[in-house]
mmCIF file of N, CA, C and O in Angstrom:
data_model
loop_
_atom_site.group_PDB
_atom_site.id
_atom_site.type_symbol
_atom_site.label_atom_id
_atom_site.label_comp_id
_atom_site.label_asym_id
_atom_site.label_seq_id
_atom_site.Cartn_x
_atom_site.Cartn_y
_atom_site.Cartn_z
ATOM 1 N N MET A 1 56.563 135.475 84.269
ATOM 2 C CA MET A 1 56.112 134.643 85.490
ATOM 3 C C MET A 1 55.611 133.339 84.950
ATOM 4 O O MET A 1 56.200 132.248 85.744
ATOM 5 N N ASP A 2 55.127 133.294 83.867
ATOM 6 C CA ASP A 2 54.485 131.987 83.469
ATOM 7 C C ASP A 2 55.557 131.112 82.742
ATOM 8 O O ASP A 2 55.602 129.935 82.913
ATOM 9 N N THR A 3 56.593 131.663 82.347
ATOM 10 C CA THR A 3 57.960 131.080 81.684
ATOM 11 C C THR A 3 58.679 130.307 83.031
ATOM 12 O O THR A 3 59.130 129.251 82.847
ATOM 13 N N LEU A 4 58.618 130.991 84.177
ATOM 14 C CA LEU A 4 59.346 130.392 85.313
ATOM 15 C C LEU A 4 58.581 129.234 85.876
ATOM 16 O O LEU A 4 59.237 128.234 86.132
ATOM 17 N N ILE A 5 57.305 129.482 85.812
ATOM 18 C CA ILE A 5 56.512 128.293 86.397
ATOM 19 C C ILE A 5 56.559 127.236 85.313
ATOM 20 O O ILE A 5 56.538 125.951 85.734
ATOM 21 N N GLY A 6 56.599 127.363 83.954
ATOM 22 C CA GLY A 6 56.860 126.381 82.968
ATOM 23 C C GLY A 6 58.254 125.791 83.105
ATOM 24 O O GLY A 6 58.207 124.593 82.601
ATOM 25 N N LEU A 7 59.219 126.520 83.417
ATOM 26 C CA LEU A 7 60.421 125.897 83.560
ATOM 27 C C LEU A 7 60.734 125.042 84.988
ATOM 28 O O LEU A 7 61.590 124.266 85.090
ATOM 29 N N LEU A 8 59.791 125.294 85.853
ATOM 30 C CA LEU A 8 60.031 124.641 87.111
ATOM 31 C C LEU A 8 60.073 123.120 87.020
ATOM 32 O O LEU A 8 60.857 122.572 87.956
ATOM 33 N N PRO A 9 59.156 122.484 86.327
ATOM 34 C CA PRO A 9 59.286 120.813 86.339
ATOM 35 C C PRO A 9 60.763 120.351 85.825
ATOM 36 O O PRO A 9 61.004 119.391 86.183
ATOM 37 N N ILE A 10 61.090 121.215 84.723
ATOM 38 C CA ILE A 10 62.247 120.876 84.029
ATOM 39 C C ILE A 10 63.559 120.920 85.118
ATOM 40 O O ILE A 10 64.294 120.213 85.322
ATOM 41 N N ILE A 11 63.569 122.076 85.967
ATOM 42 C CA ILE A 11 64.538 122.390 86.868
ATOM 43 C C ILE A 11 64.326 121.278 88.047
ATOM 44 O O ILE A 11 65.480 120.835 88.489
ATOM 45 N N ALA A 12 63.165 120.885 88.341
ATOM 46 C CA ALA A 12 62.901 119.940 89.451
ATOM 47 C C ALA A 12 63.328 118.524 88.944
ATOM 48 O O ALA A 12 64.066 117.869 89.797
ATOM 49 N N MET A 13 63.267 118.344 87.780
ATOM 50 C CA MET A 13 63.622 116.909 87.255
ATOM 51 C C MET A 13 65.244 116.822 87.128
ATOM 52 O O MET A 13 65.630 115.801 87.554
ATOM 53 N N PHE A 14 65.869 118.078 86.650
ATOM 54 C CA PHE A 14 67.361 118.025 86.745
ATOM 55 C C PHE A 14 67.851 117.802 88.046
ATOM 56 O O PHE A 14 68.935 116.953 88.353
ATOM 57 N N GLY A 15 67.111 118.364 89.134
ATOM 58 C CA GLY A 15 67.529 118.370 90.641
ATOM 59 C C GLY A 15 67.597 116.941 91.091
ATOM 60 O O GLY A 15 68.157 116.394 91.598
ATOM 61 N N VAL A 16 66.330 116.207 90.670
ATOM 62 C CA VAL A 16 66.151 114.862 91.020
ATOM 63 C C VAL A 16 67.182 114.007 90.403
ATOM 64 O O VAL A 16 67.735 113.088 91.115
ATOM 65 N N MET A 17 67.592 114.273 89.064
ATOM 66 C CA MET A 17 68.322 113.536 88.441
ATOM 67 C C MET A 17 69.902 113.786 88.959
ATOM 68 O O MET A 17 70.474 112.500 89.025
ATOM 69 N N TRP A 18 70.123 114.864 89.192
ATOM 70 C CA TRP A 18 71.497 114.935 90.004
ATOM 71 C C TRP A 18 71.592 114.382 91.355
ATOM 72 O O TRP A 18 72.668 113.587 91.569
ATOM 73 N N PHE A 19 70.464 114.304 92.006
ATOM 74 C CA PHE A 19 70.636 113.606 93.510
ATOM 75 C C PHE A 19 70.726 112.240 93.520
ATOM 76 O O PHE A 19 71.116 111.472 94.125
ATOM 77 N N PHE A 20 69.884 111.472 92.395
ATOM 78 C CA PHE A 20 70.146 110.084 92.253
ATOM 79 C C PHE A 20 70.939 109.383 91.364
ATOM 80 O O PHE A 20 71.171 108.465 91.420
ATOM 81 N N ILE A 21 71.393 110.039 90.393
ATOM 82 C CA ILE A 21 72.322 109.612 89.450
ATOM 83 C C ILE A 21 73.578 110.187 89.454
ATOM 84 O O ILE A 21 74.643 109.361 89.472
ATOM 85 N N ILE A 22 73.950 111.449 89.118
ATOM 86 C CA ILE A 22 75.143 112.033 89.008
ATOM 87 C C ILE A 22 75.805 112.259 90.299
ATOM 88 O O ILE A 22 77.117 111.682 90.335
ATOM 89 N N ARG A 23 75.305 112.568 91.504
ATOM 90 C CA ARG A 23 75.973 112.503 92.900
ATOM 91 C C ARG A 23 76.658 111.055 93.212
ATOM 92 O O ARG A 23 77.652 110.935 93.586
ATOM 93 N N PRO A 24 75.792 110.016 93.099
ATOM 94 C CA PRO A 24 76.329 108.729 93.659
ATOM 95 C C PRO A 24 77.420 108.180 92.759
ATOM 96 O O PRO A 24 78.348 107.772 93.226
ATOM 97 N N ALA A 25 77.411 108.576 91.420
ATOM 98 C CA ALA A 25 78.712 108.352 90.425
ATOM 99 C C ALA A 25 79.715 108.846 90.897
ATOM 100 O O ALA A 25 80.810 108.453 90.670
ATOM 101 N N GLN A 26 79.570 110.225 91.212
ATOM 102 C CA GLN A 26 80.729 110.905 91.789
ATOM 103 C C GLN A 26 81.367 110.538 92.901
ATOM 104 O O GLN A 26 82.706 110.319 93.086
ATOM 105 N N LYS A 27 80.784 110.031 93.719
ATOM 106 C CA LYS A 27 80.826 109.451 95.022
ATOM 107 C C LYS A 27 81.690 108.010 94.749
ATOM 108 O O LYS A 27 82.997 107.790 95.339
ATOM 109 N N ARG A 28 81.260 107.215 93.808
ATOM 110 C CA ARG A 28 82.041 105.979 93.514
ATOM 111 C C ARG A 28 83.153 106.220 92.696
ATOM 112 O O ARG A 28 84.343 105.593 92.938
ATOM 113 N N GLN A 29 83.180 107.443 91.881
ATOM 114 C CA GLN A 29 84.561 107.717 91.218
ATOM 115 C C GLN A 29 85.474 108.138 92.210
ATOM 116 O O GLN A 29 86.892 107.594 91.965
ATOM 117 N N LYS A 30 85.246 108.700 93.115
ATOM 118 C CA LYS A 30 86.025 109.292 94.067
ATOM 119 C C LYS A 30 86.614 108.097 95.049
ATOM 120 O O LYS A 30 87.830 108.138 95.188
ATOM 121 N N ALA A 31 85.739 107.335 95.377
ATOM 122 C CA ALA A 31 86.184 106.186 96.225
ATOM 123 C C ALA A 31 87.338 105.193 95.493
ATOM 124 O O ALA A 31 88.101 104.611 96.012
ATOM 125 N N THR A 32 86.777 104.939 94.207
ATOM 126 C CA THR A 32 87.662 104.030 93.222
ATOM 127 C C THR A 32 89.068 105.012 93.428
ATOM 128 O O THR A 32 90.082 104.200 93.272
ATOM 129 N N ALA A 33 89.092 106.222 93.035
ATOM 130 C CA ALA A 33 90.448 106.837 92.743
ATOM 131 C C ALA A 33 91.239 106.802 94.233
ATOM 132 O O ALA A 33 92.401 106.432 93.898
ATOM 133 N N THR A 34 90.673 106.818 95.141
ATOM 134 C CA THR A 34 91.115 106.847 96.510
ATOM 135 C C THR A 34 91.926 105.364 96.649
ATOM 136 O O THR A 34 93.092 105.257 97.123
ATOM 137 N N MET A 35 91.113 104.355 96.360
ATOM 138 C CA MET A 35 91.778 102.816 96.328
ATOM 139 C C MET A 35 92.542 102.769 95.378
ATOM 140 O O MET A 35 93.712 102.236 95.752
ATOM 141 N N GLN A 36 92.688 103.278 94.197
ATOM 142 C CA GLN A 36 93.739 102.993 93.291
ATOM 143 C C GLN A 36 95.022 103.724 93.638
ATOM 144 O O GLN A 36 96.028 103.432 93.277
ATOM 145 N N ASN A 37 95.194 104.923 94.466
ATOM 146 C CA ASN A 37 96.008 105.501 95.014
ATOM 147 C C ASN A 37 96.783 104.898 96.041
ATOM 148 O O ASN A 37 97.938 105.330 96.433
ATOM 149 N N SER A 38 95.904 104.006 97.029
ATOM 150 C CA SER A 38 96.484 103.736 98.063
ATOM 151 C C SER A 38 96.836 102.083 97.964
ATOM 152 O O SER A 38 96.964 101.335 98.706
ATOM 153 N N LEU A 39 97.036 101.805 96.699
ATOM 154 C CA LEU A 39 97.478 100.427 96.374
ATOM 155 C C LEU A 39 98.966 100.175 96.785
ATOM 156 O O LEU A 39 99.714 101.194 96.765
ATOM 157 N N LYS A 40 99.332 98.901 97.392
ATOM 158 C CA LYS A 40 100.668 98.747 97.878
ATOM 159 C C LYS A 40 101.016 97.280 97.470
ATOM 160 O O LYS A 40 100.169 96.500 97.152
ATOM 161 N N ARG A 41 102.454 97.148 97.465
ATOM 162 C CA ARG A 41 102.861 95.832 97.120
ATOM 163 C C ARG A 41 102.152 94.680 98.057
ATOM 164 O O ARG A 41 102.017 95.001 99.418
ATOM 165 N N GLY A 42 101.841 93.478 97.630
ATOM 166 C CA GLY A 42 101.179 92.442 98.401
ATOM 167 C C GLY A 42 99.686 92.343 98.471
ATOM 168 O O GLY A 42 99.082 91.584 98.910
ATOM 169 N N ASP A 43 99.045 93.549 97.959
ATOM 170 C CA ASP A 43 97.615 93.563 98.044
ATOM 171 C C ASP A 43 97.047 92.486 97.185
ATOM 172 O O ASP A 43 97.686 92.429 96.089
ATOM 173 N N HIS A 44 95.956 91.717 97.497
ATOM 174 C CA HIS A 44 95.280 90.750 96.593
ATOM 175 C C HIS A 44 94.068 91.841 95.785
ATOM 176 O O HIS A 44 93.345 92.289 96.447
ATOM 177 N N VAL A 45 94.275 91.872 94.655
ATOM 178 C CA VAL A 45 93.356 92.698 93.838
ATOM 179 C C VAL A 45 92.358 91.850 92.828
ATOM 180 O O VAL A 45 92.931 90.683 92.319
ATOM 181 N N ILE A 46 91.521 92.459 92.269
ATOM 182 C CA ILE A 46 90.789 91.937 91.055
ATOM 183 C C ILE A 46 90.735 93.097 90.205
ATOM 184 O O ILE A 46 90.350 94.200 90.175
ATOM 185 N N THR A 47 90.872 92.734 88.992
ATOM 186 C CA THR A 47 91.143 93.940 87.888
ATOM 187 C C THR A 47 89.585 93.948 87.441
ATOM 188 O O THR A 47 88.610 93.196 87.713
ATOM 189 N N VAL A 48 89.151 95.151 86.552
ATOM 190 C CA VAL A 48 88.030 95.158 86.001
ATOM 191 C C VAL A 48 87.596 94.286 85.143
ATOM 192 O O VAL A 48 86.616 94.093 84.707
ATOM 193 N N GLY A 49 88.627 93.499 84.597
ATOM 194 C CA GLY A 49 88.313 92.279 83.646
ATOM 195 C C GLY A 49 88.056 91.030 84.355
ATOM 196 O O GLY A 49 87.964 90.095 83.719
ATOM 197 N N GLY A 50 88.360 90.898 85.646
ATOM 198 C CA GLY A 50 88.063 89.895 86.527
ATOM 199 C C GLY A 50 89.257 89.027 86.944
ATOM 200 O O GLY A 50 88.932 88.094 87.508
ATOM 201 N N LEU A 51 90.578 89.619 86.515
ATOM 202 C CA LEU A 51 91.764 88.662 86.692
ATOM 203 C C LEU A 51 92.201 89.097 88.372
ATOM 204 O O LEU A 51 92.131 90.211 88.779
ATOM 205 N N HIS A 52 92.237 87.872 89.060
ATOM 206 C CA HIS A 52 92.626 87.875 90.298
ATOM 207 C C HIS A 52 94.160 87.836 90.443
ATOM 208 O O HIS A 52 94.827 87.021 89.830
ATOM 209 N N GLY A 53 94.738 88.454 91.321
ATOM 210 C CA GLY A 53 96.320 88.446 91.435
ATOM 211 C C GLY A 53 96.764 89.139 92.634
ATOM 212 O O GLY A 53 95.915 89.865 93.471
ATOM 213 N N THR A 54 97.935 89.183 93.071
ATOM 214 C CA THR A 54 98.714 89.838 93.945
ATOM 215 C C THR A 54 99.674 90.835 93.201
ATOM 216 O O THR A 54 100.607 90.781 92.317
ATOM 217 N N ILE A 55 99.685 92.122 93.898
ATOM 218 C CA ILE A 55 100.456 93.235 93.368
ATOM 219 C C ILE A 55 102.019 92.854 93.667
ATOM 220 O O ILE A 55 102.238 92.586 94.905
ATOM 221 N N ASP A 56 102.854 92.834 92.652
ATOM 222 C CA ASP A 56 104.266 92.600 92.975
ATOM 223 C C ASP A 56 105.066 93.787 92.948
ATOM 224 O O ASP A 56 106.167 94.112 93.786
ATOM 225 N N ALA A 57 104.738 94.863 91.983
ATOM 226 C CA ALA A 57 105.403 96.303 92.092
ATOM 227 C C ALA A 57 104.395 97.270 91.393
ATOM 228 O O ALA A 57 103.393 96.831 90.748
ATOM 229 N N LEU A 58 104.631 98.522 91.793
ATOM 230 C CA LEU A 58 103.724 99.581 91.113
ATOM 231 C C LEU A 58 104.664 100.690 91.095
ATOM 232 O O LEU A 58 105.688 100.953 91.649
ATOM 233 N N ASP A 59 104.259 101.627 89.962
ATOM 234 C CA ASP A 59 104.773 102.911 89.908
ATOM 235 C C ASP A 59 103.443 103.913 89.707
ATOM 236 O O ASP A 59 102.502 103.552 90.171
ATOM 237 N N ASP A 60 103.773 104.994 89.214
ATOM 238 C CA ASP A 60 102.696 106.150 89.226
ATOM 239 C C ASP A 60 101.672 105.648 88.600
ATOM 240 O O ASP A 60 100.473 106.013 88.816
ATOM 241 N N THR A 61 101.813 104.928 87.417
ATOM 242 C CA THR A 61 100.595 104.613 86.494
ATOM 243 C C THR A 61 100.287 103.311 86.022
ATOM 244 O O THR A 61 99.222 102.687 85.689
ATOM 245 N N THR A 62 101.379 102.384 86.452
ATOM 246 C CA THR A 62 101.287 101.112 86.150
ATOM 247 C C THR A 62 101.468 100.130 87.364
ATOM 248 O O THR A 62 102.017 100.464 88.332
ATOM 249 N N VAL A 63 100.880 98.773 87.412
ATOM 250 C CA VAL A 63 100.729 97.926 88.305
ATOM 251 C C VAL A 63 101.383 96.574 87.725
ATOM 252 O O VAL A 63 100.828 96.309 86.748
ATOM 253 N N PHE A 64 102.345 95.894 88.275
ATOM 254 C CA PHE A 64 102.939 94.715 87.865
ATOM 255 C C PHE A 64 102.027 93.580 89.020
ATOM 256 O O PHE A 64 102.056 93.710 90.247
ATOM 257 N N ILE A 65 101.227 92.667 88.285
ATOM 258 C CA ILE A 65 100.362 91.595 89.259
ATOM 259 C C ILE A 65 100.928 90.450 88.808
ATOM 260 O O ILE A 65 101.100 89.755 87.783
ATOM 261 N N THR A 66 101.168 89.493 89.832
ATOM 262 C CA THR A 66 101.507 88.363 89.868
ATOM 263 C C THR A 66 100.193 87.210 89.965
ATOM 264 O O THR A 66 99.474 87.371 90.938
ATOM 265 N N VAL A 67 99.874 86.314 88.944
ATOM 266 C CA VAL A 67 98.535 85.494 89.079
ATOM 267 C C VAL A 67 99.023 84.189 89.612
ATOM 268 O O VAL A 67 100.380 83.854 90.051
ATOM 269 N N ALA A 68 98.219 83.311 89.738
ATOM 270 C CA ALA A 68 98.295 82.062 90.396
ATOM 271 C C ALA A 68 99.290 81.089 89.786
ATOM 272 O O ALA A 68 100.100 80.522 90.888
ATOM 273 N N ASP A 69 99.866 81.159 88.690
ATOM 274 C CA ASP A 69 100.813 80.318 88.181
ATOM 275 C C ASP A 69 102.141 80.849 88.116
ATOM 276 O O ASP A 69 103.126 80.386 87.727
ATOM 277 N N GLY A 70 102.185 82.168 88.812
ATOM 278 C CA GLY A 70 103.539 82.942 88.828
ATOM 279 C C GLY A 70 103.777 83.956 87.718
ATOM 280 O O GLY A 70 104.776 84.340 87.777
ATOM 281 N N THR A 71 102.771 83.789 86.862
ATOM 282 C CA THR A 71 103.192 84.834 85.578
ATOM 283 C C THR A 71 102.726 86.181 86.223
ATOM 284 O O THR A 71 101.926 86.552 87.029
ATOM 285 N N ARG A 72 103.789 87.110 85.735
ATOM 286 C CA ARG A 72 103.823 88.493 86.119
ATOM 287 C C ARG A 72 103.118 89.302 84.980
ATOM 288 O O ARG A 72 103.701 89.323 83.880
ATOM 289 N N LEU A 73 102.043 90.097 85.232
ATOM 290 C CA LEU A 73 101.388 90.992 84.367
ATOM 291 C C LEU A 73 101.533 92.106 84.445
ATOM 292 O O LEU A 73 101.283 92.843 85.720
ATOM 293 N N GLN A 74 101.607 92.981 83.424
ATOM 294 C CA GLN A 74 101.572 94.688 83.478
ATOM 295 C C GLN A 74 100.213 95.191 83.297
ATOM 296 O O GLN A 74 99.668 94.936 82.346
ATOM 297 N N PHE A 75 99.624 96.153 84.351
ATOM 298 C CA PHE A 75 98.339 96.455 83.920
ATOM 299 C C PHE A 75 98.418 98.007 84.119
ATOM 300 O O PHE A 75 99.188 98.573 85.084
ATOM 301 N N GLU A 76 97.357 98.805 83.623
ATOM 302 C CA GLU A 76 97.543 100.289 84.178
ATOM 303 C C GLU A 76 96.631 100.260 85.474
ATOM 304 O O GLU A 76 95.680 99.453 85.782
ATOM 305 N N LYS A 77 96.912 101.407 86.228
ATOM 306 C CA LYS A 77 96.313 101.483 87.585
ATOM 307 C C LYS A 77 94.862 101.398 87.526
ATOM 308 O O LYS A 77 94.236 101.012 88.461
ATOM 309 N N VAL A 78 94.411 102.380 86.556
ATOM 310 C CA VAL A 78 92.917 102.511 86.461
ATOM 311 C C VAL A 78 92.177 101.134 86.218
ATOM 312 O O VAL A 78 91.282 101.031 86.330
ATOM 313 N N ALA A 79 93.092 99.925 85.688
ATOM 314 C CA ALA A 79 92.339 98.749 85.711
ATOM 315 C C ALA A 79 92.189 97.856 86.819
ATOM 316 O O ALA A 79 91.553 96.685 86.699
ATOM 317 N N ILE A 80 92.549 98.602 88.009
ATOM 318 C CA ILE A 80 92.336 97.650 89.120
ATOM 319 C C ILE A 80 91.070 98.021 89.566
ATOM 320 O O ILE A 80 90.362 99.071 90.064
ATOM 321 N N GLY A 81 90.052 96.937 89.829
ATOM 322 C CA GLY A 81 88.680 97.259 90.217
ATOM 323 C C GLY A 81 88.500 97.182 91.588
ATOM 324 O O GLY A 81 87.543 97.903 92.064
ATOM 325 N N ARG A 82 89.178 96.453 92.343
ATOM 326 C CA ARG A 82 88.922 96.133 93.860
ATOM 327 C C ARG A 82 90.110 95.750 94.445
ATOM 328 O O ARG A 82 90.632 94.693 93.784
ATOM 329 N N VAL A 83 90.220 95.834 95.605
ATOM 330 C CA VAL A 83 91.220 95.076 96.683
ATOM 331 C C VAL A 83 90.473 93.976 97.474
ATOM 332 O O VAL A 83 89.467 94.338 97.974
ATOM 333 N N VAL A 84 90.942 92.810 97.335
ATOM 334 C CA VAL A 84 90.042 91.650 98.101
ATOM 335 C C VAL A 84 91.067 91.616 99.507
ATOM 336 O O VAL A 84 92.250 91.557 99.601
ATOM 337 N N GLU A 85 90.274 91.484 100.569
ATOM 338 C CA GLU A 85 90.826 91.577 101.919
ATOM 339 C C GLU A 85 91.232 89.977 102.160
ATOM 340 O O GLU A 85 90.509 89.327 101.857
#
């Protein structure tokens, strides 16, 4: 019984850590994956490196982005940070 009471603060600390750190990170990861899977041609995007461009073409794993001067660059789909409206 004493060991259970001794473990209670550790279990409570893990529960609080899961609620405030792990759970929100999982939600963000799921939202990012959903966004990356719904990309389409013509979307204005920003990469995780900060590059702004428009999607010109895409396949299962890569995305071709056209930047301001007309240059066409190839990125992995996971490098897309967000879609700009």
